[in-house]
Coordinates of C-alpha atoms and ligand atoms in Angstrom, one line a residue:
M2 CA 16.3 -13.0 -16.3
L3 CA 16.0 -13.0 -20.1
K4 CA 18.1 -9.9 -20.1
D5 CA 20.8 -11.7 -18.2
Y6 CA 21.2 -14.3 -20.9
I7 CA 21.5 -11.6 -23.5
V8 CA 24.1 -9.7 -21.6
K9 CA 26.3 -12.8 -21.3
G10 CA 26.0 -13.4 -25.0
L11 CA 26.4 -9.8 -26.2
C12 CA 29.3 -8.7 -24.0
Q13 CA 31.9 -10.5 -26.1
H14 CA 30.8 -8.6 -29.2
V15 CA 30.4 -5.0 -28.0
P16 CA 32.9 -2.8 -26.1
I17 CA 30.5 -2.0 -23.3
S18 CA 30.4 -3.2 -19.7
E19 CA 27.9 -5.8 -18.7
Q20 CA 26.1 -3.4 -16.5
K21 CA 25.8 -0.8 -19.3
I22 CA 24.4 -3.5 -21.6
Q23 CA 21.9 -4.5 -18.9
E24 CA 20.7 -0.8 -18.7
L25 CA 20.5 -0.4 -22.5
L26 CA 18.4 -3.6 -23.1
E27 CA 14.8 -3.0 -23.6
I28 CA 11.6 -5.0 -23.6
P29 CA 9.9 -4.3 -26.9
P30 CA 6.3 -3.0 -26.7
N31 CA 5.0 -6.0 -28.5
E32 CA 6.2 -9.6 -28.9
E33 CA 6.4 -9.5 -32.7
L34 CA 9.5 -7.4 -32.1
G35 CA 11.1 -10.1 -30.0
D36 CA 11.5 -10.7 -26.2
V37 CA 14.5 -8.4 -25.7
A38 CA 15.9 -5.6 -27.9
F39 CA 19.3 -3.9 -28.0
P40 CA 19.3 -0.4 -29.4
C41 CA 22.4 0.3 -31.4
F42 CA 22.4 4.1 -31.2
F43 CA 24.9 4.1 -28.4
L44 CA 27.6 2.4 -30.5
A45 CA 27.1 4.4 -33.7
K46 CA 29.3 7.3 -32.6
E47 CA 32.2 5.1 -31.6
W48 CA 32.0 2.8 -34.5
R49 CA 31.2 5.6 -37.0
K50 CA 28.5 3.5 -38.6
S51 CA 24.8 3.8 -38.8
P52 CA 22.9 2.0 -36.0
Q53 CA 21.1 0.0 -38.8
L54 CA 24.4 -1.3 -40.1
I55 CA 25.6 -2.2 -36.6
A56 CA 22.4 -4.0 -35.8
Q57 CA 22.9 -6.0 -39.0
E58 CA 26.5 -6.9 -38.3
L59 CA 25.7 -7.9 -34.7
A60 CA 22.9 -10.1 -36.0
D61 CA 25.3 -12.0 -38.2
N62 CA 27.9 -12.5 -35.4
V63 CA 26.1 -12.8 -32.1
C64 CA 25.3 -16.4 -31.3
I65 CA 23.4 -17.3 -28.1
P66 CA 22.1 -20.9 -27.7
D67 CA 18.4 -21.2 -28.6
V68 CA 18.1 -17.5 -29.2
E69 CA 17.3 -16.1 -32.7
T70 CA 18.8 -12.7 -33.4
K71 CA 17.3 -10.3 -36.0
A72 CA 18.2 -6.8 -37.0
M73 CA 15.1 -4.6 -37.2
G74 CA 16.1 -1.1 -38.1
P75 CA 18.5 0.3 -35.5
Y76 CA 17.6 -2.5 -33.0
L77 CA 19.0 -5.9 -32.6
N78 CA 16.1 -8.1 -31.5
F79 CA 16.2 -11.4 -29.7
F80 CA 13.7 -14.1 -29.9
F81 CA 14.0 -16.9 -27.3
H82 CA 13.2 -20.5 -28.1
K83 CA 9.9 -20.7 -26.1
G84 CA 10.1 -24.3 -25.0
T85 CA 13.7 -24.3 -23.9
Y86 CA 13.6 -21.0 -22.1
G87 CA 10.0 -21.6 -20.9
K88 CA 11.3 -24.5 -18.9
K89 CA 14.1 -22.4 -17.5
L90 CA 11.8 -19.6 -16.5
L91 CA 9.3 -22.0 -14.9
S92 CA 12.0 -23.8 -13.0
N93 CA 13.3 -20.5 -11.8
A94 CA 9.9 -19.6 -10.4
Y95 CA 10.2 -22.7 -8.2
S96 CA 13.7 -22.1 -7.0
P97 CA 14.0 -21.3 -3.3
S98 CA 15.9 -18.1 -4.2
F99 CA 13.1 -16.8 -6.4
L100 CA 11.5 -14.7 -3.7
H101 CA 14.6 -14.2 -1.6
I102 CA 14.9 -10.4 -1.7
N103 CA 17.0 -8.5 0.8
V104 CA 17.3 -4.9 -0.3
G105 CA 16.1 -3.8 3.2
Q106 CA 18.9 -5.6 5.1
G107 CA 17.0 -5.7 8.3
K108 CA 16.7 -1.9 8.5
R109 CA 13.8 -0.8 10.7
I110 CA 11.1 1.4 9.1
I111 CA 8.5 2.9 11.4
I112 CA 5.3 3.4 9.5
D113 CA 2.8 6.0 10.8
M114 CA -0.5 4.8 9.4
S115 CA -4.2 5.0 9.9
S116 CA -4.1 7.4 12.9
P117 CA -7.8 8.3 13.2
N118 CA -9.1 10.9 15.6
I119 CA -10.8 10.0 18.9
A120 CA -14.5 10.7 19.1
K121 CA -14.8 11.2 15.4
P122 CA -16.1 8.5 13.0
F123 CA -13.5 6.4 11.2
G124 CA -14.0 8.1 7.8
I125 CA -13.2 6.9 4.4
G126 CA -10.2 9.2 4.5
H127 CA -8.4 7.0 7.1
L128 CA -9.1 3.9 5.0
R129 CA -6.5 4.9 2.4
S130 CA -3.9 5.5 5.1
T131 CA -4.7 2.1 6.7
M132 CA -4.7 0.1 3.5
I133 CA -1.7 1.8 1.8
G134 CA 0.2 1.6 5.1
N135 CA -0.6 -2.0 5.6
A136 CA 0.4 -3.0 2.1
L137 CA 3.6 -1.1 2.5
Y138 CA 4.3 -3.0 5.8
H139 CA 4.0 -6.3 4.0
L140 CA 6.0 -5.1 1.0
Y141 CA 8.8 -3.8 3.1
K142 CA 8.9 -7.0 5.0
K143 CA 9.0 -9.0 1.8
V144 CA 12.0 -7.2 0.6
G145 CA 14.0 -7.5 3.8
Y146 CA 13.2 -4.6 6.0
E147 CA 11.9 -4.8 9.5
P148 CA 8.8 -2.6 9.4
V149 CA 6.8 -1.5 12.4
R150 CA 3.2 -0.2 12.2
V151 CA 2.3 2.6 14.6
N152 CA -1.1 4.1 15.0
H153 CA -0.7 7.8 15.9
L154 CA -4.2 8.3 17.3
G155 CA -5.5 11.8 17.4
D156 CA -6.3 11.7 21.1
W157 CA -5.2 15.1 22.3
G158 CA -5.8 18.7 21.5
T159 CA -8.2 21.6 22.2
Q160 CA -11.1 19.8 20.4
F161 CA -11.4 17.6 23.5
G162 CA -12.4 20.7 25.4
K163 CA -15.3 21.3 23.0
Q164 CA -16.2 17.6 23.1
M165 CA -16.4 17.7 26.9
S166 CA -18.3 21.0 27.0
A167 CA -20.8 19.6 24.5
Y168 CA -21.1 16.3 26.4
K169 CA -21.8 18.0 29.7
R170 CA -24.4 20.4 28.2
W171 CA -26.4 18.2 25.9
G172 CA -25.2 14.6 26.3
N173 CA -27.7 11.9 27.1
P174 CA -25.7 9.0 28.4
E175 CA -28.3 6.3 27.6
L176 CA -28.7 7.5 24.0
I177 CA -24.9 7.9 23.6
Q178 CA -24.3 4.3 24.7
Q179 CA -26.3 3.0 21.8
D180 CA -24.0 4.4 19.2
P181 CA -21.2 6.4 21.0
I182 CA -19.1 7.6 18.1
R183 CA -22.0 8.9 16.1
R184 CA -23.4 10.6 19.1
F185 CA -20.1 12.1 20.1
F186 CA -19.8 13.5 16.6
D187 CA -23.3 14.9 16.6
L188 CA -22.5 16.7 19.9
Y189 CA -19.3 18.0 18.3
V190 CA -21.3 19.4 15.3
K191 CA -23.9 20.9 17.7
F192 CA -21.1 22.6 19.6
H193 CA -19.9 24.4 16.5
E194 CA -23.4 25.5 15.6
E195 CA -24.1 26.8 19.1
A196 CA -20.8 28.4 19.5
E197 CA -21.5 30.6 16.5
K198 CA -24.5 32.0 18.4
D199 CA -22.9 32.1 21.8
P200 CA -19.1 32.9 21.9
A201 CA -19.0 32.1 25.6
L202 CA -19.0 28.4 24.7
K203 CA -15.5 28.7 23.3
D204 CA -14.3 29.9 26.7
E205 CA -16.0 27.0 28.4
A206 CA -14.3 24.6 26.0
R207 CA -10.9 26.2 26.7
K208 CA -11.5 25.7 30.4
W209 CA -12.3 22.1 30.0
F210 CA -9.2 21.5 28.0
A211 CA -7.1 23.3 30.6
K212 CA -8.7 21.0 33.2
L213 CA -7.8 18.0 31.2
E214 CA -4.2 19.1 30.8
K215 CA -3.9 19.6 34.6
G216 CA -5.2 16.1 35.2
D217 CA -8.6 17.1 36.7
K218 CA -10.5 13.9 37.6
E219 CA -13.7 14.5 35.9
A220 CA -12.1 15.7 32.7
R221 CA -9.8 12.8 32.7
E222 CA -12.6 10.3 33.2
L223 CA -14.5 11.8 30.3
W224 CA -11.5 11.7 28.1
D225 CA -10.9 8.0 29.0
Y226 CA -14.5 7.3 28.1
F227 CA -14.1 8.9 24.6
V228 CA -10.9 7.0 24.0
R229 CA -12.2 3.7 25.2
E230 CA -15.4 3.9 23.0
S231 CA -13.5 5.1 20.0
L232 CA -10.9 2.4 20.2
K233 CA -13.6 -0.3 20.5
E234 CA -15.0 0.9 17.2
F235 CA -11.6 1.4 15.4
K236 CA -10.5 -2.1 16.5
R237 CA -13.7 -3.6 15.1
M238 CA -12.8 -2.0 11.8
Y239 CA -9.2 -3.1 11.9
E240 CA -10.4 -6.6 12.5
K241 CA -12.6 -6.5 9.5
L242 CA -9.8 -5.2 7.4
G243 CA -7.3 -7.7 8.8
V244 CA -4.9 -5.0 9.9
E245 CA -2.8 -5.1 13.1
F246 CA -0.5 -2.6 14.7
E247 CA 2.7 -3.1 16.6
Y248 CA 2.0 0.0 18.6
Y249 CA -0.9 2.3 19.4
L250 CA 0.8 5.5 20.6
G251 CA -1.5 8.4 20.4
E252 CA -0.6 12.1 20.5
S253 CA -1.2 12.2 24.2
F254 CA 1.6 9.7 24.7
Y255 CA 4.0 12.6 23.9
N256 CA 2.6 15.1 26.5
D257 CA 5.5 14.6 28.8
K258 CA 8.0 14.6 26.0
M259 CA 7.4 18.0 24.5
G260 CA 9.0 20.1 27.2
A261 CA 12.3 18.7 26.1
V262 CA 11.7 19.7 22.5
V263 CA 10.7 23.3 23.4
E264 CA 13.8 23.5 25.7
E265 CA 16.1 22.3 23.0
L266 CA 14.6 24.7 20.4
T267 CA 15.0 27.5 22.9
E268 CA 18.6 26.6 23.7
K269 CA 19.5 26.4 20.1
G270 CA 18.0 29.8 19.5
L271 CA 15.5 28.5 17.0
L272 CA 12.3 29.8 18.7
E273 CA 11.1 33.2 17.7
E274 CA 8.2 35.1 19.1
S275 CA 5.5 36.0 16.6
D276 CA 2.3 37.7 17.8
G277 CA 2.6 36.1 21.2
A278 CA 3.1 32.7 19.8
Y279 CA 6.4 30.9 19.3
V280 CA 7.6 29.6 15.9
V281 CA 10.6 28.3 14.1
R282 CA 11.3 30.3 11.0
L283 CA 11.9 28.4 7.8
D284 CA 12.8 31.2 5.4
E285 CA 15.7 29.3 3.8
E286 CA 13.4 26.4 3.1
E287 CA 11.0 28.9 1.6
I288 CA 8.1 27.6 3.6
P289 CA 5.9 29.3 6.3
P290 CA 7.2 29.2 9.9
C291 CA 6.4 26.1 12.0
M292 CA 4.3 27.1 15.0
I293 CA 5.5 25.4 18.2
L294 CA 3.7 27.2 21.0
K295 CA 0.4 29.0 20.8
S296 CA 0.0 32.4 22.5
D297 CA -1.6 30.7 25.5
G298 CA 1.6 28.6 25.8
S299 CA 0.0 25.3 24.7
T300 CA 1.7 23.0 22.3
I301 CA 0.2 21.9 19.0
Y302 CA 0.1 19.2 16.4
A303 CA 3.6 20.0 15.0
T304 CA 5.2 20.1 18.5
R305 CA 3.8 16.6 19.1
D306 CA 5.1 15.4 15.8
L307 CA 8.6 16.6 16.7
A308 CA 8.5 14.7 20.0
T309 CA 7.1 11.7 18.1
A310 CA 9.9 11.7 15.5
L311 CA 12.6 11.9 18.2
Y312 CA 10.9 9.0 20.1
R313 CA 10.6 6.9 17.0
H314 CA 14.2 7.4 16.1
D315 CA 15.8 7.3 19.6
E316 CA 13.6 4.8 21.4
L317 CA 12.0 2.7 18.7
K318 CA 15.3 2.6 16.8
G319 CA 13.7 3.5 13.5
D320 CA 16.3 3.8 10.6
R321 CA 13.6 5.4 8.4
L322 CA 10.4 7.1 9.5
V323 CA 7.6 7.1 7.0
Y324 CA 4.2 8.8 7.4
V325 CA 1.2 7.6 5.3
V326 CA -1.0 10.7 5.5
G327 CA -3.2 12.5 3.0
A328 CA -1.5 15.0 0.6
E329 CA -3.2 17.9 2.4
Q330 CA -0.7 17.6 5.2
S331 CA 2.4 17.9 2.9
L332 CA 3.3 21.3 4.3
H333 CA 3.0 20.2 7.9
F334 CA 5.5 17.3 7.3
K335 CA 7.9 19.5 5.4
Q336 CA 7.9 21.9 8.3
V337 CA 8.4 19.1 10.9
F338 CA 11.3 17.5 8.9
S339 CA 12.9 20.9 8.4
V340 CA 12.8 21.8 12.1
L341 CA 14.4 18.4 12.8
E342 CA 17.2 19.2 10.5
K343 CA 17.7 22.6 12.1
M344 CA 17.9 20.8 15.4
G345 CA 20.9 18.9 14.0
R346 CA 19.2 15.6 13.4
S347 CA 20.8 14.5 10.1
W348 CA 18.4 11.5 10.0
A349 CA 15.6 13.9 9.2
R350 CA 16.6 13.1 5.6
D351 CA 15.4 9.6 6.2
C352 CA 11.9 10.8 7.2
E353 CA 9.4 10.7 4.4
H354 CA 5.8 11.8 4.0
I355 CA 4.0 9.3 1.8
P356 CA 1.0 11.3 0.6
F357 CA -2.1 10.1 -1.1
G358 CA -5.0 11.7 -2.9
L359 CA -8.6 12.2 -1.8
M360 CA -11.1 9.5 -2.1
R361 CA -14.7 10.1 -3.1
L362 CA -17.5 7.6 -2.7
E363 CA -19.5 7.4 -5.9
G364 CA -18.8 11.1 -6.5
K365 CA -19.5 12.3 -2.9
K366 CA -16.8 13.9 -0.8
M367 CA -16.5 12.7 2.7
S368 CA -17.2 15.4 5.2
T369 CA -16.4 15.2 8.9
R370 CA -17.2 18.7 10.0
R371 CA -20.8 19.1 9.2
G372 CA -23.5 17.1 7.6
R373 CA -23.7 13.4 7.3
V374 CA -20.6 11.3 7.3
I375 CA -20.5 8.0 5.6
T376 CA -18.6 5.8 7.9
L377 CA -16.2 3.2 6.8
E378 CA -18.2 0.5 8.6
E379 CA -21.3 1.3 6.5
V380 CA -19.3 1.0 3.3
L381 CA -17.7 -2.3 4.4
N382 CA -21.0 -3.8 5.4
E383 CA -22.6 -2.8 2.2
A384 CA -19.8 -4.3 0.2
V385 CA -20.2 -7.6 2.0
D386 CA -23.9 -7.6 1.5
R387 CA -23.6 -7.0 -2.2
A388 CA -20.9 -9.7 -2.4
K389 CA -23.4 -12.1 -0.8
E390 CA -26.0 -11.2 -3.4
L391 CA -23.5 -11.9 -6.2
I392 CA -22.6 -15.2 -4.7
E393 CA -26.3 -16.2 -4.4
E394 CA -26.7 -15.4 -8.0
K395 CA -23.6 -17.1 -9.4
N396 CA -22.8 -19.9 -7.1
P397 CA -25.7 -20.5 -4.6
H398 CA -24.3 -23.9 -3.5
L399 CA -21.0 -22.5 -2.4
Q400 CA -19.9 -23.6 1.1
N401 CA -18.7 -20.9 3.6
K402 CA -20.7 -18.3 1.8
E403 CA -20.3 -15.8 4.7
E404 CA -16.6 -16.1 4.8
V405 CA -16.2 -15.8 1.0
A406 CA -18.5 -12.8 1.0
Q407 CA -16.3 -11.1 3.6
A408 CA -13.2 -11.8 1.6
M409 CA -14.7 -10.6 -1.6
G410 CA -16.5 -7.5 -0.3
I411 CA -13.7 -6.2 1.8
G412 CA -11.2 -7.3 -0.8
A413 CA -13.1 -5.3 -3.4
I414 CA -12.7 -2.2 -1.4
I415 CA -9.0 -2.7 -0.5
F416 CA -8.1 -3.5 -4.1
G417 CA -10.3 -0.8 -5.5
D418 CA -8.2 1.6 -3.5
L419 CA -4.8 0.1 -4.0
K420 CA -4.9 -0.3 -7.7
H421 CA -4.8 3.4 -8.1
N422 CA -1.5 5.3 -8.1
R423 CA -1.7 6.6 -4.5
L424 CA -1.5 10.2 -5.4
N425 CA -4.5 10.1 -7.7
E426 CA -7.9 11.0 -6.5
V427 CA -10.0 7.9 -6.3
N428 CA -13.7 8.0 -7.2
F429 CA -14.8 4.8 -5.7
S430 CA -17.7 2.8 -7.0
L431 CA -18.8 -0.3 -5.2
E432 CA -20.5 -1.6 -8.3
E433 CA -17.3 -1.4 -10.2
A434 CA -15.1 -2.7 -7.4
L435 CA -17.1 -5.9 -7.2
N436 CA -17.2 -6.7 -10.8
F437 CA -15.8 -10.2 -11.4
E438 CA -14.8 -9.2 -14.9
G439 CA -13.3 -5.8 -14.3
D440 CA -9.9 -4.8 -13.0
T441 CA -10.9 -5.7 -9.5
G442 CA -9.9 -7.7 -6.4
P443 CA -12.7 -10.2 -7.0
Y444 CA -11.4 -10.8 -10.5
V445 CA -7.9 -11.7 -9.1
Q446 CA -9.4 -13.8 -6.3
Y447 CA -11.6 -15.5 -8.8
T448 CA -8.6 -16.4 -11.0
Y449 CA -6.9 -17.9 -8.0
A450 CA -10.0 -20.0 -7.2
R451 CA -10.2 -21.2 -10.8
I452 CA -6.6 -22.4 -10.5
Q453 CA -7.4 -24.3 -7.3
S454 CA -10.4 -26.0 -8.9
I455 CA -8.3 -27.1 -11.9
K456 CA -5.7 -28.5 -9.5
E457 CA -8.4 -30.3 -7.5
K458 CA -9.7 -32.1 -10.6
S459 CA -6.2 -33.3 -11.6
T460 CA -4.2 -36.2 -10.4
L461 CA -1.1 -34.3 -9.6
K462 CA -1.0 -33.8 -5.8
S463 CA 2.4 -32.3 -5.2
Y464 CA 3.8 -29.2 -6.6
G465 CA 7.2 -28.8 -4.9
I466 CA 10.6 -28.2 -6.4
E467 CA 11.0 -32.0 -6.4
N468 CA 8.5 -32.0 -9.2
L469 CA 10.5 -30.0 -11.7
A470 CA 11.4 -33.1 -13.6
V471 CA 7.8 -33.4 -14.8
I472 CA 8.1 -30.2 -16.7
S473 CA 8.5 -30.8 -20.4
E474 CA 9.7 -28.2 -22.9
Q475 CA 7.5 -29.6 -25.5
Y476 CA 4.3 -28.3 -23.8
L477 CA 5.6 -24.9 -23.1
N478 CA 6.4 -23.6 -26.5
Q479 CA 3.0 -22.0 -27.2
K480 CA 2.7 -18.2 -27.5
E481 CA 0.3 -17.7 -24.6
T482 CA 2.3 -20.0 -22.3
W483 CA 5.5 -18.1 -23.1
S484 CA 3.9 -14.7 -22.4
L485 CA 2.5 -16.0 -19.1
L486 CA 5.9 -17.3 -18.0
K487 CA 7.6 -14.1 -18.8
E488 CA 5.0 -12.3 -16.6
V489 CA 5.5 -14.8 -13.8
I490 CA 9.3 -14.2 -13.5
Q491 CA 8.7 -10.4 -13.2
Y492 CA 7.3 -10.9 -9.7
P493 CA 10.4 -10.3 -7.6
S494 CA 11.3 -7.1 -9.5
I495 CA 7.8 -5.9 -9.1
L496 CA 8.0 -6.3 -5.4
E497 CA 11.2 -4.4 -5.3
R498 CA 9.9 -1.6 -7.4
A499 CA 6.7 -1.3 -5.4
A500 CA 8.6 -1.1 -2.1
A501 CA 11.2 1.4 -3.4
Q502 CA 8.5 3.7 -4.7
N503 CA 6.1 3.1 -1.8
E504 CA 3.5 2.3 -4.4
P505 CA 1.3 -0.7 -3.8
S506 CA -0.5 0.0 -7.1
I507 CA 2.5 -1.4 -8.9
L508 CA 1.8 -4.8 -7.4
A509 CA -1.9 -4.5 -7.8
R510 CA -1.7 -3.7 -11.5
Y511 CA 0.9 -6.5 -12.0
L512 CA -1.5 -9.0 -10.5
L513 CA -4.2 -7.8 -12.9
D514 CA -1.8 -8.3 -15.8
L515 CA -0.8 -11.7 -14.5
C516 CA -4.4 -12.8 -14.3
K517 CA -5.2 -11.6 -17.7
Q518 CA -2.2 -13.5 -19.1
F519 CA -3.3 -16.6 -17.2
N520 CA -6.8 -16.4 -18.5
K521 CA -5.6 -16.0 -22.1
F522 CA -3.4 -19.0 -21.6
Y523 CA -6.3 -20.9 -20.1
Q524 CA -8.5 -20.1 -23.1
Q525 CA -5.9 -21.4 -25.5
N526 CA -4.8 -24.4 -23.5
R527 CA -6.7 -27.3 -22.0
I528 CA -4.8 -28.1 -18.8
L529 CA -6.5 -31.3 -17.8
V530 CA -5.6 -33.3 -20.9
E531 CA -5.0 -37.1 -21.3
N532 CA -1.3 -36.9 -21.8
E533 CA 0.1 -37.1 -18.3
Q534 CA 3.3 -35.1 -18.9
E535 CA 1.5 -32.3 -20.7
M536 CA -1.0 -32.0 -18.0
K537 CA 1.6 -31.9 -15.3
T538 CA 3.7 -29.4 -17.1
K539 CA 0.7 -27.1 -17.5
L540 CA -0.3 -27.6 -13.9
M541 CA 3.1 -26.6 -12.7
A542 CA 2.7 -23.4 -14.7
A543 CA -0.8 -22.7 -13.3
Q544 CA 0.5 -23.4 -9.8
A545 CA 3.3 -20.9 -10.1
V546 CA 0.7 -18.3 -11.1
G547 CA -1.5 -19.3 -8.2
E548 CA 1.3 -19.0 -5.7
I549 CA 2.1 -15.5 -6.9
I550 CA -1.5 -14.4 -6.7
Q551 CA -1.8 -15.7 -3.2
D552 CA 1.4 -14.1 -2.1
G553 CA 0.6 -10.8 -3.9
L554 CA -3.0 -10.5 -2.6
S555 CA -1.9 -11.2 1.0
I556 CA 0.7 -8.4 0.7
L557 CA -2.1 -6.1 -0.4
G558 CA -4.2 -7.2 2.5
L559 CA -6.8 -9.4 0.7
K560 CA -7.9 -12.8 1.8
V561 CA -7.7 -15.5 -0.9
P562 CA -10.5 -18.1 -0.8
N563 CA -10.0 -21.5 -2.5
K564 CA -13.5 -21.5 -3.9
M565 CA -15.7 -18.6 -5.0
Ligands
LIG7 N1 -4.9 12.2 13.2 C1 -4.4 12.9 12.0 C2 -5.6 13.2 11.1 O1 -6.5 12.4 11.1 C3 -3.4 12.1 11.2 C4 -2.1 11.9 12.0 C5 -1.0 11.6 11.1 N2 0.3 11.3 11.7 C6 1.1 12.2 12.3 N3 2.2 11.8 12.8 N4 0.8 13.5 12.2 O2 -5.5 14.1 10.3

């Protein structure tokens, strides 16, 4: 917004298009160098003068109301009158068009997210997909897309044969019922141990899976049982996390849709035999072939993903298909998208794998094959317990302690994940994530609660656009206030950037910066002062910050308590 003012003022003095000026303008690294800077190197060639001289000449000639211009080396720097423009910025934050962003133009984005595996614990690994996916959902929506969340449950595959064989051999129904997922998983681990000693087990497992594929009653009932119990647990987790899905369409949903894929691949001459199996070669793409049919004729993960993509495009009418899945599956998605292209689906270019790095819990890697798995539920519960302890320590008289502890504990985990660039590995520490004074979810939540308590103590009861008249320039010309307001008006462009880059961390880090600026402002400024107009003006600024925090945290998937 500040850049816009400069563009208007500068365009009469330089022979460059408004758009080009807009691109050239910079925000100086520190405020001593002004609010906006124009580098003069670009003009030096054409005007055959040094950029220093050009900066000096422009400084003498350019005149923008309430903006001071100064040449500083090769830069022309602009210093805005804080009060005048502070009022403009603050009013802008209240304008109805402030958050009206429509880069998405109603296009439908199908988001593949979470997608845990049946009969396996919901590990920390799926947390990242769930939270990043959910934040992207809200971000896309905010900028005008029509996003759809789909849970591609891992509910099919030969591992179910192993699961059934193990269940039939060693399963104790009563014991299992006490903690189904953990027991399913124990059985699965046992199967792998025993199968090393007795290879016949693998055959047995194959037979069970074949039965399942043929619709055998017993196999089917067992499978139903695994799915039912797993979904119960997953849904409990989603509820804690505040995440919903428009569709649960597991891999098994595509069982009757893969024949058509194999047929089409065959017709188009794309299938090639390789050691008894069938693959699509991807030599031109310089990646290994994509396996479509195993030597026993069964379809696999990639085949199901091909059928899935077709369904999402043709039936769910997705304009873009995105997959929030760990970086370790990058090759898989490259293969799937390449095969789609080869099948003549030009929209394959609108398919995108959105990868993310590994997450470690206090240095430990999550393992799902062997050994102890730390389940997400254990982590969530511990976070809430520790949040409770913190509340007891800091604010024992707080009402709704339980609710606040949930918001804070779960919020700490979500934010602790989302503040990292998604491709980075995250070494998650609960201690750190809960720290009120660190770069954490609770810090941002706490700043929001502080703003609410200031408002509560004041006499100003309404903060709508109708109140803009109470804003007085006189009380906005202080350095910290100005820095804060400049941060406030960044919000819409932050949302756009975060959505365009599929990067919730851009929003998370912005919220941290905004809170830091607010807390600086609050240290330098008493808000609840005698002078009515001063108080109201500052409250309007605080409220603008509060609204952004609330909006931003909700996008990331955090709850925002009024008191903490
Ligand atoms: N269930 C898979 C896993 O846990 C993730 C599925 C991702 N989505 C997909 N369409 N392949 O590894």
